Amino acid sequence: MIRFEQVSKEYTNGTYAVNSLDFEIRKGEFFVLIGPSGSGKTTTLKMINRLISLTRGTVWIHDKKISDYDINELRWNIGYVLQEIGLFPHMSIAENIAVVPELLHWDKQRIANRVDELLTLVGLDPGSYRNRKPSELSGGQQQRIGVVRALAGDPEILLMDEPFSALDPFSREKLQDDLLNIQRKIKKTIVFVTHDMREALKLGDRICVMKEGEIVQISTPNELLTNPVNDFVREFVGSGRNLTIKLEDLIIPISQWAETQSDENAISISADLDEVLEELMNTDSLPVKHNGEVIGIVNRQHVLKYLADYVRKGGREHE
Ligand code: ADP
């Protein structure tokens, strides 16, 4: 759907920000660009909505060159979320979200419905949030509005440049979870820049590893973990490796959980593995809940065995 063909960006001082990029992002895909600082991620992203011009090559969206699009048509069809939220401080949350729909001349009722729909989508009650000012929201809530605002005009493509990196780890995890849930519902084509491998492995359908303006590897998270093309990727991936163990993999199904036992100390299926391990230091087993229902247990013995196997296999997928 978005295709880069031999794309380079050379600055007048001779620096190549990116060099001969050749790849395609599929419709509905969550595509992550990752690499060290200066590797060309932001340049790649900004070329898609023409914030940065190309020196050579072509970027295609739906088999039409981006240079052939009317610039407004192009940008309205592409939502953009940055690290600095950039909400307008004097406008209400609803007005902030409505900026693009207003530009598109939607009628008032349609805009109001869209605002409420989007607030609901990110778990903010429209009745209590739509008239607040940005300063009355936490950092995490404001960034949620940033995401929603980018989606307001129902663009096909969403570009996100390190959108969560200014947040504390807790809010960050929460927004990542939210974004995954939203993406399951709306299936946009998302291009997401990060330098955090844990984030990339968690979110990406495919991950594109960049180095010095070039693509080193494009793979699914699993392929990247199990078949890194070189030492650079292997080391880079190593930083996020522990995320490949998911709580889901450790659950023993419900049939073995005595129904009479209390589920008071249950943990959520989305809980962080570190938290779970800490809990398991105090107790032998814990019930795991998904959507309010106990779906199974985690048991210390079983978890330790799993981890031992995992380490023995050098951090590769559990087979
Ligand atoms: P990343 O997003 O991976 O940190 P960027 O895409 O921002 O990397 O930058 C890629 C390279 O292009 C860097 O080496 C950067 O110094 C260079 N660069 C970016 N903007 C300019 C510019 N205006 N003039 C010259 N070099 C630039």
mmCIF file with all atom_site columns, N, CA and C in Angstrom, residues 189-242:
data_model
loop_
_atom_site.group_PDB
_atom_site.id
_atom_site.type_symbol
_atom_site.label_atom_id
_atom_site.label_alt_id
_atom_site.label_comp_id
_atom_site.label_asym_id
_atom_site.label_entity_id
_atom_site.label_seq_id
_atom_site.pdbx_PDB_ins_code
_atom_site.Cartn_x
_atom_site.Cartn_y
_atom_site.Cartn_z
_atom_site.occupancy
_atom_site.B_iso_or_equiv
_atom_site.pdbx_formal_charge
_atom_site.auth_seq_id
_atom_site.auth_comp_id
_atom_site.auth_asym_id
_atom_site.auth_atom_id
_atom_site.pdbx_PDB_model_num
ATOM 1   N N  . THR A 1 189 ? -3.385 1.375   8.542  1.00 0.00 ? 189 THR A N  1
ATOM 2   C CA . THR A 1 189 ? -1.993 1.085   8.220  1.00 0.00 ? 189 THR A CA 1
ATOM 3   C C  . THR A 1 189 ? -1.168 2.020   9.099  1.00 0.00 ? 189 THR A C  1
ATOM 4   N N  . ILE A 1 190 ? -0.406 1.436   10.038 1.00 0.00 ? 190 ILE A N  1
ATOM 5   C CA . ILE A 1 190 ? 0.325  2.262   11.007 1.00 0.00 ? 190 ILE A CA 1
ATOM 6   C C  . ILE A 1 190 ? 1.831  2.149   10.761 1.00 0.00 ? 190 ILE A C  1
ATOM 7   N N  . VAL A 1 191 ? 2.486  3.286   10.689 1.00 0.00 ? 191 VAL A N  1
ATOM 8   C CA . VAL A 1 191 ? 3.951  3.303   10.618 1.00 0.00 ? 191 VAL A CA 1
ATOM 9   C C  . VAL A 1 191 ? 4.427  3.978   11.897 1.00 0.00 ? 191 VAL A C  1
ATOM 10  N N  . PHE A 1 192 ? 5.221  3.265   12.673 1.00 0.00 ? 192 PHE A N  1
ATOM 11  C CA . PHE A 1 192 ? 5.529  3.664   14.042 1.00 0.00 ? 192 PHE A CA 1
ATOM 12  C C  . PHE A 1 192 ? 7.036  3.693   14.242 1.00 0.00 ? 192 PHE A C  1
ATOM 13  N N  . VAL A 1 193 ? 7.562  4.839   14.629 1.00 0.00 ? 193 VAL A N  1
ATOM 14  C CA . VAL A 1 193 ? 9.007  4.963   14.876 1.00 0.00 ? 193 VAL A CA 1
ATOM 15  C C  . VAL A 1 193 ? 9.301  4.811   16.365 1.00 0.00 ? 193 VAL A C  1
ATOM 16  N N  . THR A 1 194 ? 10.300 4.017   16.682 1.00 0.00 ? 194 THR A N  1
ATOM 17  C CA . THR A 1 194 ? 10.724 3.904   18.076 1.00 0.00 ? 194 THR A CA 1
ATOM 18  C C  . THR A 1 194 ? 12.211 3.544   18.114 1.00 0.00 ? 194 THR A C  1
ATOM 19  N N  . HIS A 1 195 ? 12.862 3.761   19.255 1.00 0.00 ? 195 HIS A N  1
ATOM 20  C CA . HIS A 1 195 ? 14.204 3.205   19.384 1.00 0.00 ? 195 HIS A CA 1
ATOM 21  C C  . HIS A 1 195 ? 14.202 2.146   20.481 1.00 0.00 ? 195 HIS A C  1
ATOM 22  N N  . ASP A 1 196 ? 13.001 1.789   20.928 1.00 0.00 ? 196 ASP A N  1
ATOM 23  C CA . ASP A 1 196 ? 12.844 0.852   22.035 1.00 0.00 ? 196 ASP A CA 1
ATOM 24  C C  . ASP A 1 196 ? 12.427 -0.521  21.496 1.00 0.00 ? 196 ASP A C  1
ATOM 25  N N  . MET A 1 197 ? 13.319 -1.493  21.592 1.00 0.00 ? 197 MET A N  1
ATOM 26  C CA . MET A 1 197 ? 13.048 -2.801  21.007 1.00 0.00 ? 197 MET A CA 1
ATOM 27  C C  . MET A 1 197 ? 11.875 -3.513  21.681 1.00 0.00 ? 197 MET A C  1
ATOM 28  N N  . ARG A 1 198 ? 11.720 -3.319  22.979 1.00 0.00 ? 198 ARG A N  1
ATOM 29  C CA . ARG A 1 198 ? 10.571 -3.949  23.662 1.00 0.00 ? 198 ARG A CA 1
ATOM 30  C C  . ARG A 1 198 ? 9.276  -3.460  23.032 1.00 0.00 ? 198 ARG A C  1
ATOM 31  N N  . GLU A 1 199 ? 9.228  -2.150  22.807 1.00 0.00 ? 199 GLU A N  1
ATOM 32  C CA . GLU A 1 199 ? 8.026  -1.560  22.212 1.00 0.00 ? 199 GLU A CA 1
ATOM 33  C C  . GLU A 1 199 ? 7.805  -2.125  20.805 1.00 0.00 ? 199 GLU A C  1
ATOM 34  N N  . ALA A 1 200 ? 8.885  -2.207  20.034 1.00 0.00 ? 200 ALA A N  1
ATOM 35  C CA . ALA A 1 200 ? 8.786  -2.708  18.659 1.00 0.00 ? 200 ALA A CA 1
ATOM 36  C C  . ALA A 1 200 ? 8.274  -4.144  18.634 1.00 0.00 ? 200 ALA A C  1
ATOM 37  N N  . LEU A 1 201 ? 8.828  -4.981  19.519 1.00 0.00 ? 201 LEU A N  1
ATOM 38  C CA . LEU A 1 201 ? 8.438  -6.396  19.529 1.00 0.00 ? 201 LEU A CA 1
ATOM 39  C C  . LEU A 1 201 ? 6.992  -6.561  19.978 1.00 0.00 ? 201 LEU A C  1
ATOM 40  N N  . LYS A 1 202 ? 6.577  -5.686  20.857 1.00 0.00 ? 202 LYS A N  1
ATOM 41  C CA . LYS A 1 202 ? 5.206  -5.786  21.370 1.00 0.00 ? 202 LYS A CA 1
ATOM 42  C C  . LYS A 1 202 ? 4.180  -5.350  20.322 1.00 0.00 ? 202 LYS A C  1
ATOM 43  N N  . LEU A 1 203 ? 4.507  -4.286  19.582 1.00 0.00 ? 203 LEU A N  1
ATOM 44  C CA . LEU A 1 203 ? 3.490  -3.675  18.723 1.00 0.00 ? 203 LEU A CA 1
ATOM 45  C C  . LEU A 1 203 ? 3.524  -4.149  17.276 1.00 0.00 ? 203 LEU A C  1
ATOM 46  N N  . GLY A 1 204 ? 4.712  -4.419  16.758 1.00 0.00 ? 204 GLY A N  1
ATOM 47  C CA . GLY A 1 204 ? 4.840  -4.561  15.310 1.00 0.00 ? 204 GLY A CA 1
ATOM 48  C C  . GLY A 1 204 ? 4.313  -5.861  14.734 1.00 0.00 ? 204 GLY A C  1
ATOM 49  N N  . ASP A 1 205 ? 3.631  -5.772  13.583 1.00 0.00 ? 205 ASP A N  1
ATOM 50  C CA . ASP A 1 205 ? 3.396  -6.975  12.776 1.00 0.00 ? 205 ASP A CA 1
ATOM 51  C C  . ASP A 1 205 ? 4.713  -7.310  12.090 1.00 0.00 ? 205 ASP A C  1
ATOM 52  N N  . ARG A 1 206 ? 5.361  -6.246  11.573 1.00 0.00 ? 206 ARG A N  1
ATOM 53  C CA . ARG A 1 206 ? 6.716  -6.396  11.050 1.00 0.00 ? 206 ARG A CA 1
ATOM 54  C C  . ARG A 1 206 ? 7.562  -5.244  11.578 1.00 0.00 ? 206 ARG A C  1
ATOM 55  N N  . ILE A 1 207 ? 8.845  -5.522  11.705 1.00 0.00 ? 207 ILE A N  1
ATOM 56  C CA . ILE A 1 207 ? 9.780  -4.532  12.231 1.00 0.00 ? 207 ILE A CA 1
ATOM 57  C C  . ILE A 1 207 ? 10.877 -4.317  11.187 1.00 0.00 ? 207 ILE A C  1
ATOM 58  N N  . CYS A 1 208 ? 11.164 -3.057  10.915 1.00 0.00 ? 208 CYS A N  1
ATOM 59  C CA . CYS A 1 208 ? 12.218 -2.720  9.965  1.00 0.00 ? 208 CYS A CA 1
ATOM 60  C C  . CYS A 1 208 ? 13.380 -2.133  10.765 1.00 0.00 ? 208 CYS A C  1
ATOM 61  N N  . VAL A 1 209 ? 14.503 -2.834  10.792 1.00 0.00 ? 209 VAL A N  1
ATOM 62  C CA . VAL A 1 209 ? 15.665 -2.355  11.538 1.00 0.00 ? 209 VAL A CA 1
ATOM 63  C C  . VAL A 1 209 ? 16.532 -1.516  10.604 1.00 0.00 ? 209 VAL A C  1
ATOM 64  N N  . MET A 1 210 ? 16.817 -0.282  11.021 1.00 0.00 ? 210 MET A N  1
ATOM 65  C CA . MET A 1 210 ? 17.612 0.620   10.192 1.00 0.00 ? 210 MET A CA 1
ATOM 66  C C  . MET A 1 210 ? 18.958 0.920   10.846 1.00 0.00 ? 210 MET A C  1
ATOM 67  N N  . LYS A 1 211 ? 19.943 1.166   9.999  1.00 0.00 ? 211 LYS A N  1
ATOM 68  C CA . LYS A 1 211 ? 21.266 1.560   10.484 1.00 0.00 ? 211 LYS A CA 1
ATOM 69  C C  . LYS A 1 211 ? 21.885 2.459   9.436  1.00 0.00 ? 211 LYS A C  1
ATOM 70  N N  . GLU A 1 212 ? 22.358 3.610   9.843  1.00 0.00 ? 212 GLU A N  1
ATOM 71  C CA . GLU A 1 212 ? 23.038 4.547   8.949  1.00 0.00 ? 212 GLU A CA 1
ATOM 72  C C  . GLU A 1 212 ? 22.297 4.753   7.629  1.00 0.00 ? 212 GLU A C  1
ATOM 73  N N  . GLY A 1 213 ? 20.999 4.968   7.725  1.00 0.00 ? 213 GLY A N  1
ATOM 74  C CA . GLY A 1 213 ? 20.214 5.303   6.541  1.00 0.00 ? 213 GLY A CA 1
ATOM 75  C C  . GLY A 1 213 ? 19.847 4.137   5.644  1.00 0.00 ? 213 GLY A C  1
ATOM 76  N N  . GLU A 1 214 ? 20.156 2.928   6.096  1.00 0.00 ? 214 GLU A N  1
ATOM 77  C CA . GLU A 1 214 ? 19.823 1.766   5.266  1.00 0.00 ? 214 GLU A CA 1
ATOM 78  C C  . GLU A 1 214 ? 19.020 0.753   6.071  1.00 0.00 ? 214 GLU A C  1
ATOM 79  N N  . ILE A 1 215 ? 18.327 -0.119  5.327  1.00 0.00 ? 215 ILE A N  1
ATOM 80  C CA . ILE A 1 215 ? 17.551 -1.163  5.989  1.00 0.00 ? 215 ILE A CA 1
ATOM 81  C C  . ILE A 1 215 ? 18.437 -2.371  6.213  1.00 0.00 ? 215 ILE A C  1
ATOM 82  N N  . VAL A 1 216 ? 18.464 -2.836  7.444  1.00 0.00 ? 216 VAL A N  1
ATOM 83  C CA . VAL A 1 216 ? 19.282 -4.009  7.739  1.00 0.00 ? 216 VAL A CA 1
ATOM 84  C C  . VAL A 1 216 ? 18.435 -5.277  7.678  1.00 0.00 ? 216 VAL A C  1
ATOM 85  N N  . GLN A 1 217 ? 17.217 -5.203  8.188  1.00 0.00 ? 217 GLN A N  1
ATOM 86  C CA . GLN A 1 217 ? 16.351 -6.388  8.181  1.00 0.00 ? 217 GLN A CA 1
ATOM 87  C C  . GLN A 1 217 ? 14.903 -5.954  8.345  1.00 0.00 ? 217 GLN A C  1
ATOM 88  N N  . ILE A 1 218 ? 14.005 -6.589  7.590  1.00 0.00 ? 218 ILE A N  1
ATOM 89  C CA . ILE A 1 218 ? 12.566 -6.401  7.816  1.00 0.00 ? 218 ILE A CA 1
ATOM 90  C C  . ILE A 1 218 ? 11.987 -7.777  8.101  1.00 0.00 ? 218 ILE A C  1
ATOM 91  N N  . SER A 1 219 ? 11.413 -7.944  9.290  1.00 0.00 ? 219 SER A N  1
ATOM 92  C CA . SER A 1 219 ? 10.920 -9.266  9.692  1.00 0.00 ? 219 SER A CA 1
ATOM 93  C C  . SER A 1 219 ? 9.788  -9.136  10.678 1.00 0.00 ? 219 SER A C  1
ATOM 94  N N  . THR A 1 220 ? 9.103  -10.242 10.897 1.00 0.00 ? 220 THR A N  1
ATOM 95  C CA . THR A 1 220 ? 8.152  -10.297 12.006 1.00 0.00 ? 220 THR A CA 1
ATOM 96  C C  . THR A 1 220 ? 8.978  -10.320 13.293 1.00 0.00 ? 220 THR A C  1
ATOM 97  N N  . PRO A 1 221 ? 8.351  -9.992  14.427 1.00 0.00 ? 221 PRO A N  1
ATOM 98  C CA . PRO A 1 221 ? 9.100  -10.038 15.687 1.00 0.00 ? 221 PRO A CA 1
ATOM 99  C C  . PRO A 1 221 ? 9.757  -11.401 15.928 1.00 0.00 ? 221 PRO A C  1
ATOM 100 N N  . ASN A 1 222 ? 9.038  -12.463 15.635 1.00 0.00 ? 222 ASN A N  1
ATOM 101 C CA . ASN A 1 222 ? 9.610  -13.786 15.878 1.00 0.00 ? 222 ASN A CA 1
ATOM 102 C C  . ASN A 1 222 ? 10.826 -14.075 15.014 1.00 0.00 ? 222 ASN A C  1
ATOM 103 N N  . GLU A 1 223 ? 10.719 -13.719 13.746 1.00 0.00 ? 223 GLU A N  1
ATOM 104 C CA . GLU A 1 223 ? 11.863 -13.935 12.845 1.00 0.00 ? 223 GLU A CA 1
ATOM 105 C C  . GLU A 1 223 ? 13.081 -13.140 13.304 1.00 0.00 ? 223 GLU A C  1
ATOM 106 N N  . LEU A 1 224 ? 12.796 -11.927 13.766 1.00 0.00 ? 224 LEU A N  1
ATOM 107 C CA . LEU A 1 224 ? 13.883 -11.064 14.199 1.00 0.00 ? 224 LEU A CA 1
ATOM 108 C C  . LEU A 1 224 ? 14.609 -11.679 15.396 1.00 0.00 ? 224 LEU A C  1
ATOM 109 N N  . LEU A 1 225 ? 13.824 -12.280 16.277 1.00 0.00 ? 225 LEU A N  1
ATOM 110 C CA . LEU A 1 225 ? 14.407 -12.895 17.465 1.00 0.00 ? 225 LEU A CA 1
ATOM 111 C C  . LEU A 1 225 ? 15.145 -14.179 17.133 1.00 0.00 ? 225 LEU A C  1
ATOM 112 N N  . THR A 1 226 ? 14.576 -14.955 16.225 1.00 0.00 ? 226 THR A N  1
ATOM 113 C CA . THR A 1 226 ? 15.158 -16.271 15.985 1.00 0.00 ? 226 THR A CA 1
ATOM 114 C C  . THR A 1 226 ? 16.183 -16.253 14.859 1.00 0.00 ? 226 THR A C  1
ATOM 115 N N  . ASN A 1 227 ? 16.009 -15.349 13.884 1.00 0.00 ? 227 ASN A N  1
ATOM 116 C CA . ASN A 1 227 ? 16.945 -15.300 12.763 1.00 0.00 ? 227 ASN A CA 1
ATOM 117 C C  . ASN A 1 227 ? 17.452 -13.898 12.463 1.00 0.00 ? 227 ASN A C  1
ATOM 118 N N  . PRO A 1 228 ? 18.158 -13.289 13.396 1.00 0.00 ? 228 PRO A N  1
ATOM 119 C CA . PRO A 1 228 ? 18.726 -11.972 13.088 1.00 0.00 ? 228 PRO A CA 1
ATOM 120 C C  . PRO A 1 228 ? 19.754 -12.127 11.971 1.00 0.00 ? 228 PRO A C  1
ATOM 121 N N  . VAL A 1 229 ? 19.761 -11.164 11.017 1.00 0.00 ? 229 VAL A N  1
ATOM 122 C CA . VAL A 1 229 ? 20.654 -11.350 9.855  1.00 0.00 ? 229 VAL A CA 1
ATOM 123 C C  . VAL A 1 229 ? 22.118 -11.127 10.196 1.00 0.00 ? 229 VAL A C  1
ATOM 124 N N  . ASN A 1 230 ? 22.390 -10.368 11.256 1.00 0.00 ? 230 ASN A N  1
ATOM 125 C CA . ASN A 1 230 ? 23.803 -10.141 11.610 1.00 0.00 ? 230 ASN A CA 1
ATOM 126 C C  . ASN A 1 230 ? 23.924 -9.763  13.093 1.00 0.00 ? 230 ASN A C  1
ATOM 127 N N  . ASP A 1 231 ? 25.146 -9.522  13.514 1.00 0.00 ? 231 ASP A N  1
ATOM 128 C CA . ASP A 1 231 ? 25.379 -9.235  14.933 1.00 0.00 ? 231 ASP A CA 1
ATOM 129 C C  . ASP A 1 231 ? 24.732 -7.937  15.377 1.00 0.00 ? 231 ASP A C  1
ATOM 130 N N  . PHE A 1 232 ? 24.688 -6.986  14.461 1.00 0.00 ? 232 PHE A N  1
ATOM 131 C CA . PHE A 1 232 ? 24.065 -5.709  14.816 1.00 0.00 ? 232 PHE A CA 1
ATOM 132 C C  . PHE A 1 232 ? 22.610 -5.946  15.248 1.00 0.00 ? 232 PHE A C  1
ATOM 133 N N  . VAL A 1 233 ? 21.883 -6.677  14.424 1.00 0.00 ? 233 VAL A N  1
ATOM 134 C CA . VAL A 1 233 ? 20.474 -6.942  14.753 1.00 0.00 ? 233 VAL A CA 1
ATOM 135 C C  . VAL A 1 233 ? 20.379 -7.799  16.016 1.00 0.00 ? 233 VAL A C  1
ATOM 136 N N  . ARG A 1 234 ? 21.248 -8.800  16.101 1.00 0.00 ? 234 ARG A N  1
ATOM 137 C CA . ARG A 1 234 ? 21.201 -9.698  17.259 1.00 0.00 ? 234 ARG A CA 1
ATOM 138 C C  . ARG A 1 234 ? 21.370 -8.893  18.551 1.00 0.00 ? 234 ARG A C  1
ATOM 139 N N  . GLU A 1 235 ? 22.340 -8.013  18.563 1.00 0.00 ? 235 GLU A N  1
ATOM 140 C CA . GLU A 1 235 ? 22.584 -7.228  19.778 1.00 0.00 ? 235 GLU A CA 1
ATOM 141 C C  . GLU A 1 235 ? 21.459 -6.244  20.041 1.00 0.00 ? 235 GLU A C  1
ATOM 142 N N  . PHE A 1 236 ? 20.975 -5.662  18.969 1.00 0.00 ? 236 PHE A N  1
ATOM 143 C CA . PHE A 1 236 ? 19.907 -4.687  19.114 1.00 0.00 ? 236 PHE A CA 1
ATOM 144 C C  . PHE A 1 236 ? 18.645 -5.356  19.660 1.00 0.00 ? 236 PHE A C  1
ATOM 145 N N  . VAL A 1 237 ? 18.356 -6.528  19.140 1.00 0.00 ? 237 VAL A N  1
ATOM 146 C CA . VAL A 1 237 ? 17.170 -7.270  19.580 1.00 0.00 ? 237 VAL A CA 1
ATOM 147 C C  . VAL A 1 237 ? 17.332 -7.743  21.016 1.00 0.00 ? 237 VAL A C  1
ATOM 148 N N  . GLY A 1 238 ? 18.559 -8.052  21.390 1.00 0.00 ? 238 GLY A N  1
ATOM 149 C CA . GLY A 1 238 ? 18.811 -8.566  22.732 1.00 0.00 ? 238 GLY A CA 1
ATOM 150 C C  . GLY A 1 238 ? 18.218 -7.688  23.811 1.00 0.00 ? 238 GLY A C  1
ATOM 151 N N  . SER A 1 239 ? 18.189 -6.389  23.563 1.00 0.00 ? 239 SER A N  1
ATOM 152 C CA . SER A 1 239 ? 17.703 -5.469  24.570 1.00 0.00 ? 239 SER A CA 1
ATOM 153 C C  . SER A 1 239 ? 16.216 -5.654  24.866 1.00 0.00 ? 239 SER A C  1
ATOM 154 N N  . GLY A 1 240 ? 15.470 -6.238  23.947 1.00 0.00 ? 240 GLY A N  1
ATOM 155 C CA . GLY A 1 240 ? 14.038 -6.392  24.197 1.00 0.00 ? 240 GLY A CA 1
ATOM 156 C C  . GLY A 1 240 ? 13.610 -7.831  24.320 1.00 0.00 ? 240 GLY A C  1
ATOM 157 N N  . ARG A 1 241 ? 14.587 -8.723  24.391 1.00 0.00 ? 241 ARG A N  1
ATOM 158 C CA . ARG A 1 241 ? 14.303 -10.129 24.250 1.00 0.00 ? 241 ARG A CA 1
ATOM 159 C C  . ARG A 1 241 ? 13.328 -10.697 25.285 1.00 0.00 ? 241 ARG A C  1
ATOM 160 N N  . ASN A 1 242 ? 13.476 -10.259 26.544 1.00 0.00 ? 242 ASN A N  1
ATOM 161 C CA . ASN A 1 242 ? 12.652 -10.885 27.585 1.00 0.00 ? 242 ASN A CA 1
ATOM 162 C C  . ASN A 1 242 ? 11.158 -10.752 27.322 1.00 0.00 ? 242 ASN A C  1
#
